[in-house]
Amino acid sequence: MLHVQQIDRDFKLGPDSLTPLIHANFCPSDAQLKNAREILFQAERTIKTMQLELAQLDGAGDSLSDSVYADRVGLCLWEQSAAEGRATQMRFILSPWRRLPRELQTEIFLLCVYEHLDAAPATNRAPLLLLHVCRSWRAVVLGTPEIWTMMCYHIDREEDIRFIENWISRSGVYPLQLRITAALPRQAGDSLGGPPKLFGKVKQLVEKHMHRLQTLRLDMPHDYSALLLHGAPLLYALEFDANLWKRGALWNRDPQPQWGVNSLPALRQLTFRPTCKPSYRFPWRQLTSLSLLGEMMPQSTLQILSQCPALITFRLSFVGFLPYAAGHETTAILPALQELYASSSSPVQEQAIETVFSALTLPELRVLDIRARTLYSFDTIGPLLQRSACHLDKLSIDAEDVDQLSILQYIRSVSGTLTSLALRVRGAEIKSYGSLLRSLTLVTDLGGESLCPNLETILLAGVSWMPDGLLADMVESRWRGGKRSVLKRVVWPNCRFSHAEHTGRLERLRDEGLEIYSLS
């Protein structure tokens, strides 16, 4: 909060002057507040007076010459406009925002800061936007180090490194979340293992602030094995994305990374691309989230998983060409794993992921998310679910080459515990969800068996049309299905129905309180 004496010193004006408050967000003194209220009262009275005079002039227009009428109207409009301008300025000065304590302003500014590491700083978004409002806001923002603890930036020149360093310098001693991306051509003469000059600058920057890093994400076409991760007591999330496979290059030789188990005591989340090896000295046993995205053999993946007993979330995505060699695979029991995400785009990759699945036991699995060109064989998934004896809550399938029979096999295997089902399927054998919708319709007859009676959320996407009435029948049976019905949300594809009455039935369910949406 700014004192009157400071305003006097900065602007060389008396304590009741309102000039400095018109172009800034300083907190007004009691004398300035009194002055502003008086000016606002006078301005509002002038506005009313001018409005009355204009009304009188309209009534007496015939008795005045054109020139006199025009002069009087012009004068009234000018005075009214000036009074409205003064009133606006005084309301701005009297705004409650000005009287907020600096601490509360700081908390509000912190809520304005974007909290995800996927967008670079921009002048139309906090915190840079807040620097250009007024001098007092700028002082608050620059004096709040918590605002500057997150940085995402794409670099292509040394000036970008200086910008990042300047940003970090404003963060004081607070923990940092840092993401740096680049798509840099390698300089002539650089070996694959020797980082170019610019990557060397990034390496120096990261190592300089390693003791404060809480999140580090590097997405650059370089080998990180020379990066020193020692002295990082706060590092919780680490992501390396070398992106080399896109350039047809391989990971550098057999690197000996300068990473040690004892230097990363807080590490819980690890994402690695393109190739992570079991020999890397990461603190595997303490990880709770692991994402392996790249060219890896199933054997290596399983060897890594066997070292991660505390994993809760695992993401596996094979990309590019994956040489596959069958053989004896390591088995892995992950007693704490609850979420499994798998992604592939070719038959070779799908075979590799099925190999990994066939060696896993996941007794606490709750979420299974599959994205593949061809849906993984149920001969692999079925035994995994049976072997794990898990209680799956959420099943999500996104596939192109799939039929309804395969989907029903998946659903029936977890029917008793499933609460969320999301299907995004495409392919020649699925033109609609006819068989699936019939199977999901609750059976009310005595002795009848219903599929997935505990479903709370249903999402169906990927088809262009649906059979008459089947979707509405299924949703109505679950919404009005008595005690067994727990349905809360339905999302259906933007597809064609033969009759508008089916859409109307769904709309009526929305009116009754069901959350129901159509995908655009």
Short mmCIF file of C-alpha atoms in Angstrom, two decimals:
data_model
loop_
_atom_site.label_atom_id
_atom_site.label_comp_id
_atom_site.label_asym_id
_atom_site.label_seq_id
_atom_site.Cartn_x
_atom_site.Cartn_y
_atom_site.Cartn_z
CA MET A 1 0.00 0.00 0.00
CA LEU A 2 1.46 3.34 -1.07
CA HIS A 3 1.62 6.21 1.45
CA VAL A 4 0.70 9.80 0.61
CA GLN A 5 4.26 10.92 1.21
CA GLN A 6 5.52 8.50 -1.44
CA ILE A 7 2.99 9.84 -3.95
CA ASP A 8 4.12 13.37 -3.15
CA ARG A 9 7.75 12.43 -3.70
CA ASP A 10 7.10 10.56 -6.94
CA PHE A 11 4.78 13.04 -8.57
CA LYS A 12 5.60 16.36 -6.81
CA LEU A 13 1.89 16.89 -6.15
CA GLY A 14 -0.22 17.66 -3.10
CA PRO A 15 -1.83 14.86 -1.09
CA ASP A 16 -5.29 15.62 -2.50
CA SER A 17 -4.20 15.62 -6.15
CA LEU A 18 -5.84 12.91 -8.22
CA THR A 19 -3.56 13.15 -11.26
CA PRO A 20 -1.24 10.25 -10.27
CA LEU A 21 -4.23 8.00 -9.58
CA ILE A 22 -5.77 8.42 -13.02
CA HIS A 23 -2.93 6.59 -14.77
CA ALA A 24 -1.97 4.12 -12.03
CA ASN A 25 -3.49 1.75 -9.50
CA PHE A 26 -2.09 3.35 -6.35
CA CYS A 27 -4.18 3.17 -3.19
CA PRO A 28 -5.77 6.63 -2.63
CA SER A 29 -5.40 8.44 0.68
CA ASP A 30 -8.41 9.53 2.74
CA ALA A 31 -8.10 13.09 1.38
CA GLN A 32 -7.96 11.79 -2.20
CA LEU A 33 -10.98 9.57 -1.63
CA LYS A 34 -12.95 12.54 -0.29
CA ASN A 35 -11.88 14.68 -3.25
CA ALA A 36 -12.82 11.95 -5.73
CA ARG A 37 -16.29 11.50 -4.21
CA GLU A 38 -16.93 15.27 -4.40
CA ILE A 39 -15.84 15.43 -8.05
CA LEU A 40 -17.97 12.36 -8.88
CA PHE A 41 -21.00 13.96 -7.21
CA GLN A 42 -20.49 17.20 -9.17
CA ALA A 43 -19.95 15.32 -12.44
CA GLU A 44 -23.13 13.25 -12.00
CA ARG A 45 -25.10 16.40 -11.17
CA THR A 46 -23.72 18.12 -14.29
CA ILE A 47 -24.74 15.13 -16.42
CA LYS A 48 -28.32 15.28 -15.12
CA THR A 49 -28.44 19.07 -15.64
CA MET A 50 -27.25 18.76 -19.24
CA GLN A 51 -29.77 16.00 -19.94
CA LEU A 52 -32.61 18.24 -18.66
CA GLU A 53 -31.36 21.20 -20.70
CA LEU A 54 -31.16 19.08 -23.84
CA ALA A 55 -34.74 17.95 -23.26
CA GLN A 56 -35.86 21.58 -22.87
CA LEU A 57 -34.03 22.57 -26.06
CA ASP A 58 -35.82 19.83 -27.95
CA GLY A 59 -39.15 21.28 -26.78
CA ALA A 60 -38.19 24.86 -27.65
CA GLY A 61 -36.46 24.12 -30.92
CA ASP A 62 -39.09 25.88 -33.06
CA SER A 63 -38.68 29.18 -31.15
CA LEU A 64 -34.89 29.33 -31.62
CA SER A 65 -32.92 30.09 -34.71
CA ASP A 66 -30.95 27.23 -36.19
CA SER A 67 -27.59 28.73 -35.21
CA VAL A 68 -28.61 29.41 -31.59
CA TYR A 69 -30.14 25.94 -31.28
CA ALA A 70 -27.03 24.29 -32.68
CA ASP A 71 -24.70 26.29 -30.40
CA ARG A 72 -26.68 25.47 -27.26
CA VAL A 73 -27.00 21.78 -28.10
CA GLY A 74 -23.30 21.55 -28.93
CA LEU A 75 -22.34 23.23 -25.65
CA CYS A 76 -24.59 20.92 -23.63
CA LEU A 77 -23.24 17.83 -25.35
CA TRP A 78 -19.66 18.97 -24.79
CA GLU A 79 -20.24 19.61 -21.07
CA GLN A 80 -22.08 16.31 -20.71
CA SER A 81 -19.24 14.42 -22.40
CA ALA A 82 -16.63 16.12 -20.21
CA ALA A 83 -18.63 15.33 -17.07
CA GLU A 84 -19.02 11.68 -18.10
CA GLY A 85 -15.26 11.46 -18.61
CA ARG A 86 -14.62 12.90 -15.14
CA ALA A 87 -17.17 10.53 -13.61
CA THR A 88 -15.48 7.53 -15.25
CA GLN A 89 -12.09 8.61 -13.90
CA MET A 90 -13.45 9.08 -10.38
CA ARG A 91 -15.17 5.68 -10.39
CA PHE A 92 -11.84 4.20 -11.47
CA ILE A 93 -10.12 5.91 -8.52
CA LEU A 94 -12.86 4.81 -6.09
CA SER A 95 -12.68 1.17 -7.25
CA PRO A 96 -12.40 -1.28 -4.31
CA TRP A 97 -9.48 -2.98 -6.11
CA ARG A 98 -7.22 -0.05 -5.22
CA ARG A 99 -7.80 -0.58 -1.52
CA LEU A 100 -6.90 -4.27 -1.54
CA PRO A 101 -3.83 -5.09 0.55
CA ARG A 102 -0.78 -6.00 -1.49
CA GLU A 103 -0.87 -9.51 -0.08
CA LEU A 104 -4.35 -10.07 -1.50
CA GLN A 105 -3.35 -8.62 -4.88
CA THR A 106 -0.46 -11.06 -4.91
CA GLU A 107 -2.77 -14.03 -4.30
CA ILE A 108 -5.06 -12.89 -7.13
CA PHE A 109 -2.11 -12.52 -9.51
CA LEU A 110 -0.92 -16.01 -8.62
CA LEU A 111 -4.31 -17.40 -9.63
CA CYS A 112 -3.93 -15.72 -13.03
CA VAL A 113 -0.70 -17.53 -13.88
CA TYR A 114 -0.99 -20.45 -16.31
CA GLU A 115 -0.13 -23.61 -14.38
CA HIS A 116 0.83 -26.02 -17.18
CA LEU A 117 4.21 -26.49 -18.83
CA ASP A 118 2.88 -26.53 -22.37
CA ALA A 119 2.69 -22.85 -23.34
CA ALA A 120 5.47 -20.31 -23.80
CA PRO A 121 5.26 -16.88 -22.15
CA ALA A 122 3.09 -14.41 -24.06
CA THR A 123 2.40 -10.70 -23.66
CA ASN A 124 -1.35 -11.36 -23.66
CA ARG A 125 -1.17 -13.75 -20.71
CA ALA A 126 0.02 -13.44 -17.10
CA PRO A 127 2.57 -12.71 -15.83
CA LEU A 128 3.91 -10.63 -18.75
CA LEU A 129 0.50 -9.03 -19.29
CA LEU A 130 0.41 -7.81 -15.68
CA LEU A 131 3.70 -5.97 -16.14
CA HIS A 132 2.14 -3.54 -18.62
CA VAL A 133 -0.98 -2.44 -16.72
CA CYS A 134 0.48 0.17 -14.37
CA ARG A 135 3.49 0.91 -12.22
CA SER A 136 1.99 -0.46 -8.99
CA TRP A 137 0.96 -3.75 -10.62
CA ARG A 138 4.40 -4.09 -12.15
CA ALA A 139 5.97 -3.61 -8.72
CA VAL A 140 3.72 -6.30 -7.21
CA VAL A 141 4.43 -8.79 -10.00
CA LEU A 142 8.19 -8.25 -9.97
CA GLY A 143 8.18 -8.46 -6.18
CA THR A 144 6.37 -11.82 -6.13
CA PRO A 145 8.91 -14.58 -6.89
CA GLU A 146 6.25 -17.34 -6.86
CA ILE A 147 4.86 -15.93 -10.13
CA TRP A 148 8.14 -16.66 -11.93
CA THR A 149 8.73 -20.26 -10.88
CA MET A 150 7.34 -21.85 -14.07
CA MET A 151 8.89 -21.51 -17.52
CA CYS A 152 8.23 -23.20 -20.87
CA TYR A 153 10.27 -21.94 -23.81
CA HIS A 154 11.33 -22.99 -27.30
CA ILE A 155 14.90 -21.94 -28.07
CA ASP A 156 16.71 -21.43 -31.34
CA ARG A 157 19.34 -18.81 -30.42
CA GLU A 158 21.51 -17.77 -27.50
CA GLU A 159 19.28 -14.75 -26.72
CA ASP A 160 16.59 -17.23 -25.69
CA ILE A 161 18.89 -18.64 -23.01
CA ARG A 162 19.38 -15.14 -21.59
CA PHE A 163 15.59 -14.61 -21.57
CA ILE A 164 15.11 -17.82 -19.58
CA GLU A 165 17.88 -16.86 -17.18
CA ASN A 166 16.33 -13.43 -16.63
CA TRP A 167 12.95 -15.03 -15.95
CA ILE A 168 14.43 -17.48 -13.44
CA SER A 169 16.31 -14.67 -11.68
CA ARG A 170 12.93 -13.24 -10.60
CA SER A 171 11.90 -16.47 -8.86
CA GLY A 172 14.06 -15.97 -5.79
CA VAL A 173 14.77 -19.23 -4.00
CA TYR A 174 11.48 -20.98 -4.81
CA PRO A 175 11.36 -24.43 -6.49
CA LEU A 176 11.38 -24.28 -10.30
CA GLN A 177 9.39 -26.01 -13.02
CA LEU A 178 11.30 -25.80 -16.29
CA ARG A 179 10.59 -27.01 -19.81
CA ILE A 180 12.90 -26.26 -22.73
CA THR A 181 12.18 -27.41 -26.27
CA ALA A 182 14.19 -27.07 -29.47
CA ALA A 183 14.41 -28.45 -32.98
CA LEU A 184 18.00 -27.65 -33.79
CA PRO A 185 20.11 -28.80 -36.74
CA ARG A 186 23.39 -30.27 -35.60
CA GLN A 187 26.44 -28.17 -36.33
CA ALA A 188 29.06 -29.42 -38.73
CA GLY A 189 31.73 -31.44 -36.98
CA ASP A 190 29.64 -32.34 -33.94
CA SER A 191 29.57 -35.98 -33.04
CA LEU A 192 26.27 -37.50 -31.99
CA GLY A 193 27.44 -37.60 -28.39
CA GLY A 194 28.97 -34.12 -28.28
CA PRO A 195 26.28 -31.49 -27.58
CA PRO A 196 26.28 -28.46 -29.89
CA LYS A 197 27.09 -25.03 -28.52
CA LEU A 198 23.49 -24.07 -27.83
CA PHE A 199 22.70 -27.33 -26.06
CA GLY A 200 25.83 -26.74 -24.02
CA LYS A 201 24.30 -23.44 -22.87
CA VAL A 202 21.11 -25.25 -21.89
CA LYS A 203 23.16 -27.83 -20.00
CA GLN A 204 24.93 -25.06 -18.06
CA LEU A 205 21.62 -23.36 -17.29
CA VAL A 206 20.00 -26.56 -16.01
CA GLU A 207 22.97 -27.60 -13.91
CA LYS A 208 23.23 -24.10 -12.41
CA HIS A 209 19.68 -24.30 -11.04
CA MET A 210 19.58 -28.05 -10.42
CA HIS A 211 19.28 -27.57 -6.65
CA ARG A 212 15.92 -25.75 -7.14
CA LEU A 213 14.39 -27.82 -9.93
CA GLN A 214 11.15 -29.56 -9.06
CA THR A 215 10.13 -30.39 -12.65
CA LEU A 216 12.51 -30.67 -15.60
CA ARG A 217 11.34 -31.39 -19.16
CA LEU A 218 13.83 -31.30 -22.03
CA ASP A 219 12.60 -31.86 -25.58
CA MET A 220 15.69 -31.46 -27.76
CA PRO A 221 17.38 -33.61 -30.44
CA HIS A 222 20.43 -34.32 -28.30
CA ASP A 223 21.98 -36.90 -26.03
CA TYR A 224 21.37 -36.09 -22.37
CA SER A 225 23.86 -38.60 -21.01
CA ALA A 226 26.36 -35.82 -20.22
CA LEU A 227 23.83 -33.86 -18.17
CA LEU A 228 24.76 -33.82 -14.49
CA LEU A 229 21.74 -34.57 -12.30
CA HIS A 230 23.68 -34.50 -9.05
CA GLY A 231 22.47 -32.24 -6.28
CA ALA A 232 18.77 -32.23 -7.20
CA PRO A 233 17.03 -32.83 -3.86
CA LEU A 234 13.68 -31.38 -5.03
CA LEU A 235 13.41 -32.98 -8.49
CA TYR A 236 10.00 -34.70 -8.56
CA ALA A 237 9.23 -35.03 -12.29
CA LEU A 238 11.81 -35.61 -15.03
CA GLU A 239 11.17 -35.89 -18.77
CA PHE A 240 13.79 -36.53 -21.45
CA ASP A 241 12.62 -36.43 -25.06
CA ALA A 242 15.59 -36.65 -27.42
CA ASN A 243 13.28 -36.99 -30.43
CA LEU A 244 16.10 -38.63 -32.39
CA TRP A 245 13.94 -41.25 -34.06
CA LYS A 246 12.19 -38.57 -36.13
CA ARG A 247 15.53 -37.69 -37.70
CA GLY A 248 16.53 -41.24 -38.49
CA ALA A 249 19.30 -41.11 -35.89
CA LEU A 250 19.96 -43.58 -33.11
CA TRP A 251 20.64 -42.94 -29.45
CA ASN A 252 24.32 -42.26 -28.93
CA ARG A 253 26.46 -45.40 -28.60
CA ASP A 254 25.98 -47.02 -25.15
CA PRO A 255 26.05 -43.90 -22.99
CA GLN A 256 27.10 -43.85 -19.38
CA PRO A 257 24.77 -41.18 -17.97
CA GLN A 258 26.02 -39.07 -15.09
CA TRP A 259 22.98 -39.89 -12.99
CA GLY A 260 22.95 -41.52 -9.59
CA VAL A 261 20.27 -43.01 -7.35
CA ASN A 262 21.31 -41.03 -4.29
CA SER A 263 21.19 -37.68 -6.08
CA LEU A 264 17.44 -37.83 -6.88
CA PRO A 265 15.71 -38.59 -3.57
CA ALA A 266 12.41 -36.87 -4.50
CA LEU A 267 12.03 -38.27 -8.04
CA ARG A 268 8.64 -39.92 -8.55
CA GLN A 269 7.71 -39.29 -12.20
CA LEU A 270 9.92 -40.22 -15.17
CA THR A 271 9.26 -39.91 -18.91
CA PHE A 272 11.93 -41.14 -21.32
CA ARG A 273 12.24 -41.08 -25.12
CA PRO A 274 13.58 -42.57 -27.30
CA THR A 275 15.40 -45.41 -25.53
CA CYS A 276 15.68 -46.12 -21.84
CA LYS A 277 17.86 -49.00 -20.66
CA PRO A 278 17.61 -51.07 -17.47
CA SER A 279 21.26 -50.28 -16.75
CA TYR A 280 20.55 -46.56 -16.32
CA ARG A 281 20.97 -45.69 -12.66
CA PHE A 282 17.60 -44.12 -12.02
CA PRO A 283 15.92 -44.60 -8.62
CA TRP A 284 13.50 -47.12 -10.11
CA ARG A 285 12.19 -48.41 -6.80
CA GLN A 286 10.76 -45.04 -5.72
CA LEU A 287 9.00 -44.13 -9.00
CA THR A 288 5.21 -43.86 -8.94
CA SER A 289 4.75 -42.78 -12.59
CA LEU A 290 6.74 -44.06 -15.57
CA SER A 291 6.32 -43.31 -19.28
CA LEU A 292 8.47 -45.20 -21.77
CA LEU A 293 7.96 -43.70 -25.21
CA GLY A 294 10.25 -44.89 -27.95
CA GLU A 295 12.14 -47.74 -29.55
CA MET A 296 12.52 -50.38 -26.87
CA MET A 297 12.59 -54.13 -26.81
CA PRO A 298 9.92 -55.87 -24.70
CA GLN A 299 12.68 -57.57 -22.68
CA SER A 300 14.16 -54.20 -21.69
CA THR A 301 10.75 -52.82 -20.78
CA LEU A 302 10.01 -55.76 -18.50
CA GLN A 303 13.44 -55.59 -16.88
CA ILE A 304 12.77 -51.94 -16.02
CA LEU A 305 9.28 -52.68 -14.70
CA SER A 306 10.60 -55.45 -12.47
CA GLN A 307 12.62 -52.75 -10.68
CA CYS A 308 9.57 -50.49 -10.06
CA PRO A 309 7.43 -52.01 -7.29
CA ALA A 310 5.87 -48.65 -6.32
CA LEU A 311 4.50 -47.74 -9.77
CA ILE A 312 0.95 -46.39 -9.80
CA THR A 313 0.81 -45.13 -13.40
CA PHE A 314 2.56 -46.66 -16.44
CA ARG A 315 2.47 -45.38 -20.03
CA LEU A 316 3.95 -47.47 -22.81
CA SER A 317 4.17 -46.21 -26.38
CA PHE A 318 6.34 -47.80 -29.05
CA VAL A 319 7.06 -45.45 -31.95
CA GLY A 320 8.94 -45.74 -35.22
CA PHE A 321 10.34 -49.07 -36.40
CA LEU A 322 10.82 -51.57 -33.61
CA PRO A 323 12.99 -54.63 -34.29
CA TYR A 324 11.33 -57.49 -32.47
CA ALA A 325 13.05 -60.63 -31.25
CA ALA A 326 11.02 -63.29 -29.51
CA GLY A 327 12.50 -65.11 -26.57
CA HIS A 328 12.20 -65.71 -22.86
CA GLU A 329 10.66 -62.63 -21.26
CA THR A 330 11.06 -61.40 -17.72
CA THR A 331 7.84 -61.42 -15.70
CA ALA A 332 6.87 -58.44 -13.58
CA ILE A 333 4.37 -58.14 -10.74
CA LEU A 334 3.43 -54.52 -10.02
CA PRO A 335 1.43 -54.63 -6.78
CA ALA A 336 0.55 -50.91 -6.71
CA LEU A 337 -0.12 -50.19 -10.41
CA GLN A 338 -3.58 -48.66 -10.93
CA GLU A 339 -3.41 -47.01 -14.37
CA LEU A 340 -2.07 -48.60 -17.57
CA TYR A 341 -1.90 -46.68 -20.86
CA ALA A 342 -0.69 -48.38 -24.05
CA SER A 343 -0.26 -46.89 -27.52
CA SER A 344 1.00 -48.33 -30.82
CA SER A 345 0.56 -47.75 -34.54
CA SER A 346 1.84 -50.84 -36.38
CA PRO A 347 1.52 -54.63 -36.14
CA VAL A 348 5.15 -54.97 -34.98
CA GLN A 349 4.61 -52.48 -32.17
CA GLU A 350 1.33 -54.14 -31.20
CA GLN A 351 3.08 -57.50 -31.02
CA ALA A 352 5.73 -56.00 -28.74
CA ILE A 353 3.12 -54.50 -26.40
CA GLU A 354 1.20 -57.78 -26.29
CA THR A 355 4.47 -59.45 -25.28
CA VAL A 356 4.83 -57.01 -22.39
CA PHE A 357 1.20 -57.52 -21.34
CA SER A 358 1.58 -61.30 -21.34
CA ALA A 359 4.31 -61.04 -18.69
CA LEU A 360 2.56 -58.59 -16.33
CA THR A 361 0.48 -59.19 -13.22
CA LEU A 362 -1.40 -56.11 -11.96
CA PRO A 363 -3.62 -56.90 -8.96
CA GLU A 364 -4.60 -53.26 -8.29
CA LEU A 365 -5.30 -52.22 -11.91
CA ARG A 366 -8.21 -49.77 -12.11
CA VAL A 367 -7.75 -47.93 -15.44
CA LEU A 368 -6.93 -49.51 -18.82
CA ASP A 369 -6.47 -47.17 -21.80
CA ILE A 370 -5.64 -48.71 -25.21
CA ARG A 371 -4.84 -46.80 -28.39
CA ALA A 372 -3.86 -48.93 -31.36
CA ARG A 373 -4.38 -49.37 -35.06
CA THR A 374 -5.51 -52.94 -34.44
CA LEU A 375 -7.07 -53.78 -31.09
CA TYR A 376 -4.80 -56.01 -29.03
CA SER A 377 -5.85 -59.64 -29.02
CA PHE A 378 -8.14 -60.57 -26.16
CA ASP A 379 -6.07 -63.75 -25.89
CA THR A 380 -3.46 -61.45 -24.32
CA ILE A 381 -5.67 -58.98 -22.41
CA GLY A 382 -8.05 -61.62 -21.05
CA PRO A 383 -5.36 -63.66 -19.28
CA LEU A 384 -3.79 -60.44 -17.95
CA LEU A 385 -7.07 -59.41 -16.31
CA GLN A 386 -7.79 -62.93 -15.09
CA ARG A 387 -4.26 -63.42 -13.77
CA SER A 388 -4.33 -60.08 -11.99
CA ALA A 389 -7.79 -60.65 -10.44
CA CYS A 390 -8.19 -56.87 -10.58
CA HIS A 391 -11.34 -54.76 -10.34
CA LEU A 392 -11.21 -52.53 -13.42
CA ASP A 393 -13.13 -49.25 -13.07
CA LYS A 394 -12.39 -47.49 -16.37
CA LEU A 395 -11.90 -48.95 -19.84
CA SER A 396 -10.99 -46.78 -22.85
CA ILE A 397 -10.43 -48.18 -26.35
CA ASP A 398 -9.32 -46.12 -29.36
CA ALA A 399 -8.73 -48.35 -32.38
CA GLU A 400 -9.27 -48.52 -36.14
CA ASP A 401 -9.28 -52.19 -37.09
CA VAL A 402 -11.78 -53.64 -34.63
CA ASP A 403 -15.10 -55.47 -34.53
CA GLN A 404 -17.93 -55.40 -32.00
CA LEU A 405 -17.31 -58.98 -30.91
CA SER A 406 -13.79 -58.13 -29.76
CA ILE A 407 -15.06 -55.09 -27.86
CA LEU A 408 -17.75 -57.16 -26.17
CA GLN A 409 -15.10 -59.66 -25.07
CA TYR A 410 -13.22 -56.85 -23.36
CA ILE A 411 -16.36 -55.47 -21.71
CA ARG A 412 -17.71 -58.83 -20.51
CA SER A 413 -14.41 -59.62 -18.80
CA VAL A 414 -14.78 -56.57 -16.52
CA SER A 415 -18.57 -56.21 -16.54
CA GLY A 416 -19.10 -56.46 -12.81
CA THR A 417 -16.79 -53.61 -11.76
CA LEU A 418 -16.73 -51.22 -14.74
CA THR A 419 -17.98 -47.68 -13.99
CA SER A 420 -16.64 -45.80 -17.05
CA LEU A 421 -16.57 -46.94 -20.68
CA ALA A 422 -15.10 -44.87 -23.54
CA LEU A 423 -15.04 -46.22 -27.11
CA ARG A 424 -13.55 -44.44 -30.11
CA VAL A 425 -13.50 -47.07 -32.81
CA ARG A 426 -13.40 -47.02 -36.56
CA GLY A 427 -13.22 -49.71 -39.19
CA ALA A 428 -15.06 -51.55 -41.93
CA GLU A 429 -16.66 -53.99 -39.51
CA ILE A 430 -18.14 -51.30 -37.28
CA LYS A 431 -20.64 -49.03 -38.97
CA SER A 432 -22.74 -48.64 -35.86
CA TYR A 433 -22.81 -49.81 -32.25
CA GLY A 434 -25.90 -51.98 -32.75
CA SER A 435 -24.80 -55.18 -30.98
CA LEU A 436 -23.04 -53.22 -28.27
CA LEU A 437 -26.07 -51.03 -27.55
CA ARG A 438 -28.32 -54.08 -27.26
CA SER A 439 -25.85 -55.72 -24.87
CA LEU A 440 -25.61 -52.60 -22.70
CA THR A 441 -29.38 -52.20 -22.39
CA LEU A 442 -30.37 -53.12 -18.84
CA VAL A 443 -32.54 -56.21 -18.49
CA THR A 444 -35.41 -55.71 -16.04
CA ASP A 445 -36.93 -59.22 -16.32
CA LEU A 446 -36.45 -61.51 -13.34
CA GLY A 447 -33.43 -63.69 -13.89
CA GLY A 448 -32.09 -61.53 -16.69
CA GLU A 449 -28.41 -60.66 -16.83
CA SER A 450 -27.30 -57.09 -17.51
CA LEU A 451 -23.89 -56.12 -18.83
CA CYS A 452 -21.98 -53.54 -16.76
CA PRO A 453 -24.79 -52.61 -14.33
CA ASN A 454 -22.57 -50.10 -12.50
CA LEU A 455 -21.71 -47.85 -15.45
CA GLU A 456 -21.71 -44.15 -14.51
CA THR A 457 -20.14 -42.74 -17.69
CA ILE A 458 -20.55 -43.92 -21.30
CA LEU A 459 -18.75 -42.34 -24.25
CA LEU A 460 -19.31 -43.63 -27.79
CA ALA A 461 -17.52 -42.10 -30.77
CA GLY A 462 -16.30 -42.97 -34.23
CA VAL A 463 -19.45 -44.13 -36.04
CA SER A 464 -21.50 -42.12 -38.53
CA TRP A 465 -24.96 -43.52 -37.75
CA MET A 466 -26.84 -45.55 -35.15
CA PRO A 467 -29.77 -47.95 -35.48
CA ASP A 468 -33.20 -46.53 -34.74
CA GLY A 469 -33.96 -46.18 -31.07
CA LEU A 470 -31.15 -48.41 -29.74
CA LEU A 471 -29.15 -45.60 -28.14
CA ALA A 472 -32.23 -44.04 -26.55
CA ASP A 473 -33.43 -47.48 -25.36
CA MET A 474 -30.07 -48.21 -23.75
CA VAL A 475 -29.79 -44.82 -22.03
CA GLU A 476 -33.41 -44.87 -20.82
CA SER A 477 -33.01 -48.37 -19.40
CA ARG A 478 -30.02 -47.22 -17.35
CA TRP A 479 -31.45 -43.85 -16.32
CA ARG A 480 -34.79 -45.31 -15.24
CA GLY A 481 -33.52 -48.71 -14.23
CA GLY A 482 -34.44 -48.54 -10.58
CA LYS A 483 -31.89 -49.13 -7.86
CA ARG A 484 -29.39 -50.64 -10.26
CA SER A 485 -29.11 -47.44 -12.28
CA VAL A 486 -26.17 -45.19 -11.38
CA LEU A 487 -25.78 -43.54 -14.79
CA LYS A 488 -24.55 -39.93 -14.62
CA ARG A 489 -23.11 -38.99 -18.01
CA VAL A 490 -23.53 -40.06 -21.65
CA VAL A 491 -21.61 -38.78 -24.68
CA TRP A 492 -22.72 -39.98 -28.09
CA PRO A 493 -21.24 -39.34 -31.57
CA ASN A 494 -22.56 -36.67 -33.86
CA CYS A 495 -24.18 -39.24 -36.11
CA ARG A 496 -27.35 -39.67 -38.12
CA PHE A 497 -30.62 -41.03 -36.72
CA SER A 498 -33.45 -42.15 -38.96
CA HIS A 499 -36.05 -40.27 -36.93
CA ALA A 500 -35.76 -37.06 -34.91
CA GLU A 501 -37.86 -38.63 -32.13
CA HIS A 502 -34.81 -40.60 -30.93
CA THR A 503 -32.85 -37.40 -30.42
CA GLY A 504 -35.88 -35.96 -28.67
CA ARG A 505 -35.97 -38.87 -26.23
CA LEU A 506 -32.34 -38.18 -25.32
CA GLU A 507 -33.04 -34.47 -24.92
CA ARG A 508 -35.85 -35.25 -22.48
CA LEU A 509 -33.44 -37.28 -20.37
CA ARG A 510 -31.19 -34.24 -20.21
CA ASP A 511 -34.14 -32.24 -18.90
CA GLU A 512 -34.55 -34.85 -16.17
CA GLY A 513 -30.99 -34.25 -14.95
CA LEU A 514 -28.81 -36.67 -16.92
CA GLU A 515 -25.57 -35.16 -18.24
CA ILE A 516 -25.81 -35.93 -21.93
CA TYR A 517 -23.74 -34.50 -24.78
CA SER A 518 -23.30 -34.92 -28.51
CA LEU A 519 -19.76 -34.84 -29.90
CA SER A 520 -19.25 -32.09 -32.48
#
